[in-house]
Coordinates of C-alpha atoms in Angstrom, one line a residue:
M893 CA 9.8 28.5 -0.1
T894 CA 7.0 29.5 -2.4
N895 CA 4.9 26.3 -1.9
E896 CA 1.3 27.1 -1.1
P897 CA -0.1 26.3 2.3
A898 CA -2.5 23.4 2.9
D899 CA -6.1 23.9 2.0
P900 CA -7.8 24.7 5.3
T901 CA -11.1 23.3 4.1
A902 CA -9.5 19.9 3.7
D903 CA -8.5 19.8 7.3
N904 CA -4.9 19.0 6.2
T905 CA -2.1 20.2 8.5
A906 CA 1.5 19.3 9.0
S907 CA 0.4 16.0 10.5
D908 CA 0.8 12.6 8.8
T909 CA -2.8 12.4 7.7
W910 CA -4.6 13.9 4.7
R911 CA -8.4 14.2 4.5
P912 CA -10.4 14.8 1.3
T913 CA -13.1 17.5 1.1
P914 CA -16.6 16.7 -0.2
E915 CA -15.7 18.6 -3.4
M916 CA -12.6 16.5 -4.0
I917 CA -14.7 13.3 -3.5
A918 CA -17.4 14.5 -5.9
A919 CA -14.9 15.3 -8.6
S920 CA -13.1 11.9 -8.4
S921 CA -13.4 9.0 -10.8
L922 CA -14.1 6.9 -7.7
A923 CA -17.3 8.9 -7.2
W924 CA -18.3 8.2 -10.8
L925 CA -17.7 4.5 -10.2
M926 CA -19.7 4.4 -7.0
Q927 CA -22.6 5.9 -8.8
R928 CA -22.2 3.3 -11.6
A929 CA -22.1 0.5 -9.1
G930 CA -25.0 1.9 -7.1
V931 CA -23.1 1.9 -3.8
A932 CA -22.9 4.6 -1.1
D933 CA -19.3 4.3 0.2
Y934 CA -15.9 3.2 -0.8
A935 CA -15.9 0.0 1.3
A936 CA -19.0 -1.1 -0.6
L937 CA -17.3 -0.2 -3.9
H938 CA -14.3 -2.4 -3.2
R939 CA -16.6 -5.3 -2.3
W940 CA -18.5 -4.8 -5.5
S941 CA -15.3 -4.7 -7.6
V942 CA -14.1 -8.1 -6.3
E943 CA -17.6 -9.8 -6.1
Q944 CA -18.6 -8.7 -9.6
P945 CA -15.3 -8.5 -11.5
A946 CA -17.0 -8.5 -14.9
A947 CA -19.1 -5.5 -14.0
F948 CA -16.1 -3.7 -12.6
W949 CA -13.8 -4.3 -15.6
Q950 CA -16.7 -3.4 -18.0
A951 CA -17.0 0.0 -16.3
T952 CA -13.3 0.4 -16.4
V953 CA -13.0 -0.4 -20.1
E954 CA -15.8 2.2 -20.8
L955 CA -14.1 4.9 -18.7
L956 CA -10.7 4.4 -20.3
G957 CA -12.3 4.1 -23.8
I958 CA -10.6 0.9 -24.7
P959 CA -11.2 0.2 -28.5
F960 CA -11.7 -3.3 -29.8
R961 CA -11.2 -4.3 -33.4
Q962 CA -13.7 -7.1 -32.9
P963 CA -16.0 -7.0 -29.8
Y964 CA -15.8 -9.7 -27.2
T965 CA -18.5 -12.2 -26.7
E966 CA -17.8 -12.7 -23.0
L967 CA -15.8 -10.3 -20.7
L968 CA -14.6 -13.0 -18.3
N969 CA -14.6 -16.8 -19.0
L970 CA -13.6 -19.1 -16.2
D971 CA -14.0 -22.4 -17.9
Q972 CA -10.4 -23.2 -17.1
G973 CA -10.6 -22.0 -13.5
V974 CA -9.5 -18.8 -11.8
E975 CA -5.8 -19.6 -12.5
Q976 CA -6.4 -19.4 -16.2
P977 CA -9.1 -16.8 -16.9
R978 CA -9.9 -15.6 -20.4
W979 CA -10.5 -11.9 -20.5
F980 CA -12.5 -10.4 -23.4
A981 CA -13.1 -13.8 -25.0
G982 CA -13.6 -13.6 -28.8
A983 CA -12.2 -10.1 -29.1
Q984 CA -9.4 -8.8 -31.4
M985 CA -7.5 -5.7 -30.2
N986 CA -4.2 -3.9 -30.1
I987 CA -3.7 -2.0 -26.8
V988 CA -1.7 0.7 -28.6
D989 CA -5.0 1.9 -30.1
S990 CA -5.9 3.0 -26.5
C991 CA -2.8 5.2 -26.2
F992 CA -3.8 7.8 -28.9
T993 CA -7.4 8.7 -28.0
A994 CA -6.6 12.2 -26.7
P995 CA -6.8 15.1 -29.2
A996 CA -3.9 15.1 -31.6
D997 CA -2.7 18.5 -30.6
S998 CA -2.7 17.8 -26.8
P999 CA 0.7 17.2 -25.1
A1000 CA 1.7 13.5 -24.9
I1001 CA 5.2 13.9 -23.4
V1002 CA 7.1 16.8 -21.8
Q1003 CA 10.8 16.0 -21.7
Q1004 CA 13.9 17.7 -20.4
V1005 CA 17.4 16.4 -21.0
E1006 CA 19.7 17.2 -18.1
G1007 CA 21.2 20.6 -18.7
G1008 CA 18.6 21.4 -21.4
S1009 CA 15.2 23.0 -21.6
L1010 CA 11.7 21.6 -21.8
Q1011 CA 10.5 19.9 -25.0
T1012 CA 6.9 19.0 -25.7
V1013 CA 5.7 16.3 -28.1
S1014 CA 2.0 16.2 -29.0
V1015 CA -0.2 13.1 -29.2
G1016 CA -0.1 13.4 -33.0
E1017 CA 3.6 13.7 -33.1
L1018 CA 4.1 10.7 -30.9
Q1019 CA 1.7 8.7 -33.0
S1020 CA 3.6 9.7 -36.1
L1021 CA 7.0 8.6 -34.6
T1022 CA 5.4 5.4 -33.4
G1023 CA 4.2 4.8 -37.0
R1024 CA 7.7 5.3 -38.3
V1025 CA 9.0 2.7 -35.9
T1026 CA 6.4 0.2 -37.1
R1027 CA 7.2 0.9 -40.7
G1028 CA 10.9 0.5 -40.0
L1029 CA 10.2 -2.9 -38.5
L1030 CA 8.1 -4.0 -41.4
R1031 CA 10.8 -2.9 -43.9
R1032 CA 13.2 -5.2 -41.9
G1033 CA 10.8 -8.1 -42.4
C1034 CA 9.7 -8.5 -38.8
Q1035 CA 6.8 -10.8 -38.1
P1036 CA 4.2 -10.8 -35.4
G1037 CA 5.7 -12.5 -32.3
D1038 CA 9.3 -11.4 -33.0
A1039 CA 11.0 -10.3 -29.8
Y1040 CA 13.0 -7.0 -29.7
A1041 CA 14.8 -5.8 -26.7
I1042 CA 15.0 -2.2 -25.5
L1043 CA 18.1 -1.2 -23.6
M1044 CA 17.9 2.6 -23.1
P1045 CA 16.6 5.2 -20.8
M1046 CA 13.0 6.5 -20.8
T1047 CA 13.0 9.1 -23.6
I1048 CA 10.5 10.2 -26.3
E1049 CA 12.2 7.8 -28.7
C1050 CA 12.0 5.0 -26.2
V1051 CA 8.3 5.4 -25.7
A1052 CA 7.8 5.5 -29.5
I1053 CA 9.9 2.3 -29.9
Y1054 CA 7.9 0.6 -27.2
L1055 CA 4.6 1.4 -28.7
G1056 CA 5.8 0.9 -32.3
L1057 CA 6.9 -2.7 -31.5
I1058 CA 3.6 -3.6 -30.0
Q1059 CA 1.7 -1.9 -32.8
A1060 CA 3.6 -4.1 -35.3
G1061 CA 2.6 -7.2 -33.3
C1062 CA 6.1 -7.7 -31.9
V1063 CA 7.1 -8.5 -28.3
V1064 CA 9.1 -6.0 -26.3
V1065 CA 11.9 -7.4 -24.1
S1066 CA 12.4 -4.9 -21.3
I1067 CA 16.0 -4.6 -20.1
A1068 CA 17.1 -2.0 -17.5
D1069 CA 19.9 0.3 -18.8
S1070 CA 21.9 -0.2 -15.6
F1071 CA 22.4 -3.9 -16.2
Q1072 CA 25.8 -5.2 -17.1
P1073 CA 26.6 -7.6 -20.0
Q1074 CA 26.1 -10.8 -18.1
E1075 CA 22.6 -9.8 -17.0
I1076 CA 21.7 -8.5 -20.5
R1077 CA 22.9 -11.7 -22.0
T1078 CA 20.7 -13.7 -19.7
R1079 CA 17.6 -11.7 -20.7
L1080 CA 18.3 -11.9 -24.4
R1081 CA 18.8 -15.7 -24.1
I1082 CA 15.5 -16.3 -22.2
S1083 CA 13.5 -14.1 -24.6
S1084 CA 15.1 -15.3 -27.8
A1085 CA 15.3 -11.6 -28.9
V1086 CA 16.0 -11.1 -32.7
G1087 CA 17.0 -7.5 -32.3
I1088 CA 17.8 -4.8 -29.8
F1089 CA 17.2 -1.0 -29.6
T1090 CA 19.9 0.8 -27.7
Q1091 CA 21.9 4.0 -27.4
T1092 CA 25.6 4.7 -27.9
H1093 CA 25.8 5.4 -24.2
L1094 CA 24.0 6.9 -21.2
A1095 CA 25.0 10.4 -20.2
R1096 CA 25.0 11.6 -16.5
G1097 CA 26.6 15.0 -16.0
S1098 CA 30.1 14.8 -17.5
R1099 CA 30.2 11.0 -17.4
R1100 CA 29.3 8.5 -20.1
F1101 CA 28.2 4.9 -19.3
P1102 CA 28.2 2.4 -22.1
L1103 CA 25.0 0.9 -23.5
Y1104 CA 25.8 -0.2 -27.1
E1105 CA 29.1 -1.5 -25.9
N1106 CA 27.4 -3.6 -23.2
A1107 CA 25.0 -4.9 -25.8
I1108 CA 28.0 -6.0 -27.9
A1109 CA 29.7 -7.6 -24.9
A1110 CA 26.4 -9.5 -24.2
E1111 CA 26.7 -11.0 -27.7
G1112 CA 23.4 -9.4 -28.5
P1113 CA 21.4 -9.7 -31.8
P1114 CA 21.5 -7.0 -34.5
A1115 CA 21.1 -3.6 -32.9
I1116 CA 19.4 -0.4 -33.9
V1117 CA 21.5 2.3 -32.3
L1118 CA 20.4 5.8 -31.3
P1119 CA 22.6 8.7 -30.4
A1120 CA 22.3 9.5 -26.7
A1121 CA 20.4 12.5 -25.4
T1122 CA 23.3 14.4 -23.8
P1123 CA 23.6 17.4 -21.5
G1124 CA 24.2 20.8 -23.2
S1125 CA 27.8 20.8 -22.1
M1126 CA 28.6 17.4 -23.6
P1127 CA 29.0 16.9 -27.4
P1128 CA 26.8 14.2 -28.8
L1129 CA 28.3 10.8 -29.7
T1130 CA 26.6 9.5 -32.8
P1131 CA 26.8 5.8 -33.9
G1132 CA 29.0 6.6 -37.0
D1133 CA 31.8 4.1 -37.4
L1134 CA 31.1 2.4 -34.1
L1135 CA 28.6 0.0 -35.5
R1136 CA 29.1 -3.6 -36.2
E1137 CA 28.4 -4.8 -39.7
Q1138 CA 25.0 -6.2 -38.7
D1139 CA 23.8 -3.1 -36.8
T1140 CA 21.9 0.0 -38.0
S1141 CA 21.8 3.6 -37.0
W1142 CA 18.5 5.1 -35.8
D1143 CA 18.3 7.4 -38.8
D1144 CA 18.9 4.6 -41.3
F1145 CA 16.3 2.5 -39.5
L1146 CA 13.6 5.2 -39.7
G1147 CA 14.5 6.0 -43.3
D1148 CA 13.8 9.2 -45.3
E1149 CA 10.1 8.9 -45.6
T1150 CA 8.2 10.8 -48.1
T1151 CA 4.7 12.1 -47.4
A1152 CA 3.3 9.1 -49.3
D1153 CA 5.3 6.7 -47.1
A1154 CA 4.1 8.3 -43.9
G1155 CA 0.5 7.3 -43.8
D1156 CA -1.3 5.8 -40.9
V1157 CA -0.2 2.3 -39.9
A1158 CA -2.8 -0.2 -38.9
A1159 CA -1.9 -1.8 -35.6
V1160 CA -1.8 -5.6 -35.8
A1161 CA -4.9 -6.9 -34.1
A1162 CA -4.7 -10.0 -31.9
D1163 CA -6.4 -12.1 -29.3
P1164 CA -6.3 -10.1 -26.0
S1165 CA -4.1 -12.8 -24.4
T1166 CA -1.3 -12.3 -27.0
M1167 CA 2.0 -11.4 -25.4
I1168 CA 3.2 -7.8 -25.9
N1169 CA 6.1 -7.5 -23.4
I1170 CA 8.5 -9.7 -21.5
L1171 CA 9.6 -8.2 -18.2
F1172 CA 11.8 -9.8 -15.6
S1173 CA 11.4 -10.1 -11.9
S1174 CA 14.0 -11.7 -9.6
G1175 CA 13.1 -14.9 -7.9
T1176 CA 14.9 -16.5 -5.0
T1177 CA 17.1 -18.8 -7.2
G1178 CA 18.5 -19.0 -10.7
D1179 CA 17.6 -16.9 -13.7
P1180 CA 15.1 -14.1 -13.2
K1181 CA 11.5 -14.9 -13.9
A1182 CA 10.4 -14.0 -17.4
I1183 CA 6.9 -12.6 -17.0
P1184 CA 4.8 -12.0 -20.2
W1185 CA 2.4 -9.1 -20.3
S1186 CA -0.6 -9.3 -22.8
H1187 CA -2.8 -6.8 -24.4
T1188 CA -5.0 -6.9 -21.3
T1189 CA -2.3 -6.1 -18.7
P1190 CA -2.1 -2.4 -19.5
I1191 CA -5.8 -2.1 -18.6
K1192 CA -4.7 -2.8 -15.0
C1193 CA -2.1 0.0 -15.3
G1194 CA -4.7 2.4 -16.6
A1195 CA -7.3 1.4 -14.0
D1196 CA -4.8 1.9 -11.1
G1197 CA -3.7 5.2 -12.5
R1198 CA -7.2 6.5 -12.8
F1199 CA -8.8 5.2 -9.6
H1200 CA -5.8 5.2 -7.2
Q1201 CA -3.3 7.7 -8.5
N1202 CA -6.1 10.0 -9.5
I1203 CA -4.7 10.6 -13.1
Q1204 CA -7.2 12.6 -15.1
P1205 CA -7.2 13.8 -18.7
G1206 CA -4.9 16.8 -19.0
D1207 CA -2.8 15.9 -15.9
V1208 CA 1.0 15.7 -16.1
V1209 CA 2.5 12.5 -14.6
V1210 CA 6.2 12.3 -13.6
W1211 CA 7.6 9.1 -12.2
P1212 CA 11.4 8.6 -12.6
T1213 CA 11.7 5.0 -13.8
N1214 CA 13.1 2.8 -16.6
I1215 CA 11.7 0.7 -19.4
G1216 CA 13.4 -2.3 -17.8
W1217 CA 11.2 -2.2 -14.7
M1218 CA 7.4 -2.5 -14.7
M1219 CA 6.9 1.1 -13.8
G1220 CA 8.3 2.2 -17.2
P1221 CA 5.5 0.5 -19.2
W1222 CA 3.1 1.3 -16.4
L1223 CA 3.9 5.0 -16.8
I1224 CA 3.3 4.9 -20.5
F1225 CA -0.1 3.2 -20.3
A1226 CA -1.3 4.9 -17.1
S1227 CA -0.6 8.3 -18.6
L1228 CA -1.6 7.9 -22.3
M1229 CA -4.7 5.7 -21.7
N1230 CA -6.0 8.3 -19.3
R1231 CA -5.3 11.1 -21.8
A1232 CA -2.6 12.6 -19.6
T1233 CA 0.9 13.8 -20.3
M1234 CA 4.1 11.9 -19.3
G1235 CA 6.9 13.9 -17.8
L1236 CA 10.3 12.5 -18.7
F1237 CA 13.6 13.8 -17.2
V1238 CA 16.6 12.4 -19.0
G1239 CA 19.2 12.5 -16.3
S1240 CA 19.6 11.8 -12.6
P1241 CA 16.5 12.3 -10.5
L1242 CA 18.7 12.8 -7.3
G1243 CA 19.3 16.5 -7.5
P1244 CA 17.8 20.0 -7.6
E1245 CA 17.6 20.0 -11.5
F1246 CA 15.1 17.1 -11.5
C1247 CA 13.1 18.9 -8.7
R1248 CA 13.0 22.0 -10.8
F1249 CA 11.8 19.9 -13.8
V1250 CA 8.9 18.8 -11.6
Q1251 CA 8.0 22.5 -11.1
D1252 CA 8.5 23.6 -14.7
A1253 CA 6.6 20.7 -16.2
R1254 CA 3.6 21.7 -14.0
T1255 CA 3.4 18.2 -12.6
T1256 CA 0.1 17.1 -11.1
M1257 CA 1.1 13.5 -10.0
L1258 CA 4.6 12.8 -8.9
G1259 CA 5.7 9.2 -8.3
V1260 CA 8.7 8.5 -6.1
V1261 CA 10.8 5.7 -4.6
P1262 CA 11.2 6.4 -0.8
S1263 CA 15.0 6.6 -1.0
L1264 CA 14.7 9.4 -3.5
V1265 CA 12.6 11.4 -1.1
K1266 CA 15.3 10.9 1.6
T1267 CA 17.9 12.3 -0.9
W1268 CA 15.9 15.3 -1.8
R1269 CA 15.2 16.1 1.9
T1270 CA 18.8 15.8 3.1
G1271 CA 20.1 17.7 0.0
D1272 CA 17.5 20.5 0.4
C1273 CA 16.7 20.0 -3.3
V1274 CA 13.2 21.5 -3.2
Q1275 CA 14.2 24.8 -1.6
G1276 CA 12.7 27.8 -3.4
L1277 CA 10.6 25.7 -5.8
D1278 CA 6.8 25.8 -6.3
W1279 CA 5.2 22.4 -6.4
S1280 CA 1.7 23.7 -5.9
T1281 CA 0.4 22.1 -9.1
I1282 CA 0.8 18.7 -7.5
K1283 CA -2.5 17.1 -6.6
N1284 CA -1.0 14.0 -5.0
F1285 CA 2.2 11.9 -4.8
S1286 CA 2.6 8.1 -5.1
S1287 CA 5.3 6.0 -3.6
T1288 CA 6.4 2.4 -4.5
G1289 CA 9.3 0.1 -4.7
E1290 CA 10.4 0.2 -1.0
C1291 CA 8.9 0.6 2.5
S1292 CA 8.3 4.2 3.3
R1293 CA 9.7 6.2 6.2
V1294 CA 6.8 8.2 7.7
D1295 CA 8.8 11.3 8.5
D1296 CA 10.1 11.5 4.9
M1297 CA 6.6 11.1 3.5
V1298 CA 5.3 13.8 5.9
W1299 CA 8.1 16.1 4.6
L1300 CA 7.1 15.3 1.0
M1301 CA 3.4 16.1 1.7
Q1302 CA 4.5 19.5 3.0
Q1303 CA 6.4 20.4 -0.2
A1304 CA 3.0 20.6 -2.1
G1305 CA 1.0 22.2 0.7
G1306 CA -0.1 19.1 2.5
K1307 CA -1.1 16.9 -0.5
P1308 CA -1.5 13.1 0.0
V1309 CA 0.9 10.3 -0.7
V1310 CA -0.7 7.3 -2.4
E1311 CA 1.3 4.3 -1.1
Y1312 CA 1.4 1.7 -3.9
C1313 CA 2.6 -1.9 -3.8
G1314 CA 2.3 -4.6 -6.3
G1315 CA 4.5 -6.5 -8.8
T1316 CA 5.4 -7.1 -12.4
E1317 CA 3.4 -10.4 -12.3
I1318 CA 0.2 -8.6 -11.5
G1319 CA 0.6 -5.6 -13.9
G1320 CA 0.3 -3.0 -11.1
G1321 CA -0.7 -2.8 -7.5
Y1322 CA -2.7 -5.0 -5.1
V1323 CA -2.8 -2.5 -2.3
A1324 CA -2.8 1.3 -2.5
C1325 CA -4.8 4.3 -1.3
A1326 CA -8.2 5.5 -2.2
L1327 CA -8.3 9.3 -2.3
V1328 CA -12.0 9.4 -1.1
E1329 CA -10.8 8.2 2.3
P1330 CA -8.2 9.7 4.7
C1331 CA -4.6 8.9 3.8
R1332 CA -1.9 8.4 6.5
A1333 CA 1.7 8.7 5.5
G1334 CA 3.3 5.2 5.0
V1335 CA -0.1 3.4 5.2
F1336 CA -2.1 1.7 2.5
N1337 CA -5.8 2.4 3.1
S1338 CA -7.2 -0.1 0.6
P1339 CA -6.5 -3.1 -1.6
T1340 CA -6.7 -1.9 -5.2
L1341 CA -10.1 -2.1 -6.9
G1342 CA -10.7 -5.5 -8.4
I1343 CA -8.3 -7.3 -6.1
D1344 CA -8.8 -8.8 -2.6
L1345 CA -6.0 -9.9 -0.3
V1346 CA -5.6 -12.3 2.6
L1347 CA -2.9 -12.2 5.3
L1348 CA -1.8 -15.6 6.6
N1349 CA 0.6 -16.4 9.4
E1350 CA 3.2 -19.2 9.3
Q1351 CA 0.5 -21.7 10.3
G1352 CA -1.5 -20.7 7.2
E1353 CA -4.2 -19.1 9.3
P1354 CA -5.8 -15.6 8.7
A1355 CA -3.9 -13.0 10.9
D1356 CA -3.3 -9.3 11.3
E1357 CA 0.3 -9.8 10.4
G1358 CA 1.6 -12.2 7.9
E1359 CA 2.3 -13.1 4.3
V1360 CA 0.2 -11.6 1.5
F1361 CA -1.9 -14.0 -0.7
L1362 CA -4.1 -12.6 -3.5
V1363 CA -7.6 -13.8 -4.5
P1364 CA -7.8 -14.4 -8.3
P1365 CA -8.9 -13.6 -10.9
S1366 CA -8.0 -10.1 -11.8
I1367 CA -6.9 -8.4 -15.1
G1368 CA -3.1 -8.0 -14.8
F1369 CA -2.4 -11.3 -13.0
S1370 CA 0.0 -13.4 -15.1
T1371 CA -1.1 -16.8 -16.3
S1372 CA 2.2 -18.1 -17.6
L1373 CA 6.0 -17.7 -17.2
L1374 CA 8.5 -18.2 -20.0
N1375 CA 11.0 -20.1 -17.8
R1376 CA 9.1 -21.4 -14.8
D1377 CA 6.1 -23.5 -14.0
H1378 CA 3.5 -20.9 -13.3
H1379 CA 1.3 -23.0 -11.1
A1380 CA 4.2 -24.2 -9.0
T1381 CA 5.4 -20.6 -8.6
Y1382 CA 2.2 -19.0 -7.5
Y1383 CA -0.4 -21.6 -6.6
A1384 CA 1.1 -24.9 -5.6
D1385 CA 0.7 -25.8 -1.9
T1386 CA -1.0 -22.5 -1.0
P1387 CA -3.8 -22.8 1.6
T1388 CA -7.3 -21.8 0.8
G1389 CA -8.8 -18.5 1.8
P1390 CA -11.3 -17.9 4.7
Q1391 CA -14.2 -18.6 2.3
G1392 CA -12.5 -21.5 0.6
Q1393 CA -11.1 -19.3 -2.2
T1394 CA -8.1 -20.3 -4.3
L1395 CA -5.2 -18.1 -3.2
R1396 CA -2.2 -16.8 -5.2
R1397 CA 1.2 -16.5 -3.5
H1398 CA 2.7 -13.0 -3.7
G1399 CA 5.5 -13.0 -1.1
D1400 CA 5.2 -9.6 0.6
Q1401 CA 4.9 -9.3 4.4
M1402 CA 2.1 -6.9 5.7
I1403 CA 0.6 -5.9 9.0
R1404 CA -3.1 -4.9 9.2
L1405 CA -3.7 -1.6 11.2
A1406 CA -6.9 0.0 12.3
D1407 CA -6.8 2.3 9.3
G1408 CA -5.2 0.1 6.6
W1409 CA -2.0 -1.9 6.0
Q1410 CA 1.7 -1.3 6.4
A1411 CA 4.4 -3.0 4.4
Q1412 CA 7.0 -5.1 6.2
G1413 CA 9.2 -6.1 3.3
R1414 CA 9.5 -9.5 1.6
A1415 CA 8.5 -12.8 3.2
D1416 CA 10.9 -14.7 1.0
D1417 CA 14.5 -14.2 0.0
T1418 CA 13.8 -11.4 -2.5
M1419 CA 14.6 -7.8 -1.7
N1420 CA 13.9 -4.3 -3.0
L1421 CA 17.0 -2.2 -3.3
G1422 CA 16.4 1.4 -4.5
G1423 CA 13.1 0.2 -6.0
I1424 CA 14.7 -2.7 -7.9
K1425 CA 13.6 -6.2 -7.0
V1426 CA 16.5 -8.7 -6.8
G1427 CA 17.0 -12.1 -5.3
S1428 CA 19.5 -12.9 -2.6
A1429 CA 20.8 -15.8 -4.7
E1430 CA 21.6 -13.5 -7.6
I1431 CA 23.8 -11.3 -5.4
E1432 CA 25.4 -14.3 -3.6
R1433 CA 26.3 -16.0 -7.0
V1434 CA 28.3 -12.9 -7.9
L1435 CA 30.0 -12.4 -4.5
Q1436 CA 31.1 -16.0 -4.1
T1437 CA 33.6 -15.5 -6.9
T1438 CA 35.4 -12.8 -4.8
P1439 CA 38.9 -14.2 -3.9
G1440 CA 39.0 -15.5 -0.4
V1441 CA 35.2 -15.7 0.0
Q1442 CA 34.0 -19.2 0.8
E1443 CA 30.4 -18.4 1.3
A1444 CA 28.2 -15.3 1.1
A1445 CA 24.7 -14.4 2.2
A1446 CA 22.8 -11.3 1.1
V1447 CA 20.0 -9.9 3.3
A1448 CA 18.0 -6.7 3.3
V1449 CA 17.5 -4.9 6.6
A1450 CA 15.8 -1.7 7.6
P1451 CA 16.7 -1.2 11.3
G1452 CA 14.8 2.1 11.6
G1453 CA 12.1 1.3 9.1
G1454 CA 11.9 2.6 5.5
P1455 CA 14.0 1.5 2.5
S1456 CA 16.0 -1.7 2.7
Q1457 CA 19.8 -1.7 3.0
L1458 CA 22.0 -4.5 1.6
V1459 CA 24.0 -6.3 4.2
I1460 CA 26.4 -9.1 3.3
Y1461 CA 27.4 -11.9 5.7
A1462 CA 30.6 -13.8 4.5
V1463 CA 32.7 -16.7 5.5
A1464 CA 36.2 -15.9 4.3
S1465 CA 39.3 -18.2 4.0
S1466 CA 41.5 -15.1 3.6
V1467 CA 41.1 -11.4 4.1
P1468 CA 43.0 -8.7 2.1
P1469 CA 45.5 -6.4 3.9
G1470 CA 42.9 -3.7 4.3
G1471 CA 40.6 -6.0 6.2
A1472 CA 36.8 -6.2 5.9
A1473 CA 36.6 -2.7 4.4
E1474 CA 38.9 -3.7 1.5
L1475 CA 37.0 -7.0 1.0
M1476 CA 33.7 -5.0 0.9
Q1477 CA 35.2 -2.8 -1.8
Q1478 CA 36.1 -5.8 -3.8
M1479 CA 32.6 -7.2 -3.4
Q1480 CA 31.1 -3.9 -4.4
Q1481 CA 33.2 -3.9 -7.6
R1482 CA 31.9 -7.4 -8.4
I1483 CA 28.3 -6.3 -8.1
K1484 CA 29.0 -3.2 -10.2
T1485 CA 30.6 -5.0 -13.1
E1486 CA 28.6 -8.2 -13.1
L1487 CA 25.2 -7.4 -11.8
N1488 CA 24.0 -3.8 -11.3
P1489 CA 26.0 -0.7 -10.1
L1490 CA 22.9 0.6 -8.4
F1491 CA 23.1 -2.1 -5.7
K1492 CA 25.2 -0.7 -2.9
I1493 CA 26.5 -2.7 0.0
H1494 CA 25.7 -1.0 3.3
D1495 CA 27.7 -3.3 5.6
L1496 CA 29.8 -6.5 5.5
V1497 CA 29.8 -8.9 8.5
L1498 CA 32.4 -11.6 8.6
V1499 CA 31.4 -14.8 10.4
D1500 CA 32.9 -18.3 11.0
V1501 CA 29.8 -20.2 9.9
M1502 CA 26.4 -19.6 8.4
P1503 CA 23.2 -20.6 10.2
R1504 CA 21.5 -23.5 8.4
T1505 CA 18.5 -25.8 8.8
A1506 CA 18.8 -29.5 9.3
S1507 CA 18.3 -29.9 5.5
N1508 CA 21.3 -27.4 5.0
K1509 CA 19.1 -24.5 3.8
L1510 CA 20.6 -21.1 4.6
M1511 CA 18.6 -19.3 7.3
R1512 CA 18.7 -15.7 6.0
R1513 CA 15.9 -14.6 8.3
V1514 CA 18.2 -15.5 11.3
L1515 CA 20.9 -13.3 9.8
R1516 CA 18.4 -10.4 9.3
D1517 CA 17.2 -10.6 12.9
Q1518 CA 20.7 -10.9 14.2
Y1519 CA 21.8 -7.7 12.3
V1520 CA 18.8 -5.7 13.4
N1521 CA 19.3 -6.7 17.1
T1522 CA 22.9 -5.7 17.2
S1523 CA 24.3 -2.1 17.5
R1524 CA 25.9 -2.1 14.0
P1525 CA 25.3 1.0 11.9

């Protein structure tokens, strides 16, 4: 391999721990913030950030260069309590203004379509395309507050559509491109979307997966349809005669603008609390939670990116994700607000071509999901590549396997992995790593700046192992849900903190170590599968329609640590001729067609009866423990 060796001055070896040099610390944004706060070490900096939130977020706004159309009269107003803080009271803003502060000729996006070559779009070019989207919306008569869905992969056009909608005062409805019609329909219904941006299809190698067809099957609103970015060996499929009468092609939507038409578009200014994006996060029952992001939420993305992922102006940030999950919008804001470049690979991130893109794009910060790392490692996908431009990695979505993360560190000469855990409802992470402190693979060395956390055991007492509760307020924390009672979801019946603080329920399980924290999965009946959060009830609802299945229970297990695997327990009145293997295939097909093809069943266990409480509640934790303690694969 051509990867450079570890820097001997950093005392980083092939072990699982990375240590920063004094020079690295001095050059970091954290060092700037420590000087600003007047503290001598990182522990004191974190305390300052949570004890003086207004001072911390004021410094962050200055560092990121957040412009306000009308200045705020008070950065943090708590008249309605910590559950309902008002950030930047009295201000008017549009967060898109913060995304174009880099020089117009600097690179905003470097993109490669599978089978193609690198394409670079400047900040000025992205801003121009964003303006065309906004003008197209205005020609259609859109009004501030109108909701438009996006159902497409992360591409240059997707980023421009996302920003153009927010610039016009509209609300983005984020839908993952892997969802099937039923799940798309649910999200369109909850959000009351009046339009949808989508593609003809999704291309992966020689295969086409429908997108526009799925939007039609979901009985979606009028669509703006883009041609898909296709591999060089596959002829493009343009909308043409495919369109319904009420739908519009991308070219017709943009229009043939003259120079006079193409002037700058003034972003619609609004109160900072105004909704800009609806994202969805699975709960334990019923419809997914519809979580609004406001103009302030991206400031959390930018702050985490700057202080924890170490994203600096001029960096290249690659993180394979989707606009339907929070890391898609996170990537847009964390890159552009820090005047860095986004790296987008339009294709599968599982193979050597993506890994070569990481090299060719001269990536400086590579984000991963742990199961991706396992695939690269077992497939020898990085062999012969030079990842020496990478300063650090970041990992989220699943629990990490230490040996995989040590392997990943070695691919860039011993660079650190920033473990990062959070949620859609907090706009980023609550626990991560600070790169001015030693970083051990698979371990979080700090809560994120501006957030404090408490671990409570099942008796509601502080403990070194237990459920995570967060201490409000923080920029990024949701204050409402479209289809749930926000107080009941996050605050009702929670114990108070050690100092009598109001606590916010989060649902993760953590263990406190001597040098940080380690993730233990979810405390409730929600799971992360391949970096995607899904509720057990959603999977069970689909599987219980399988012929012969009387009852199904979905649990996530990780017998050897690391990413979760989906195990199904089922009570069956009849089993097909092929036995449990054939029944599992039938269940997998149900998940593929009705929920998400990315959710793979690892194992099926047939049982006579499900364990239940006296009140008839399914005891999924008993099933998880039972599976882990058996010798099943």
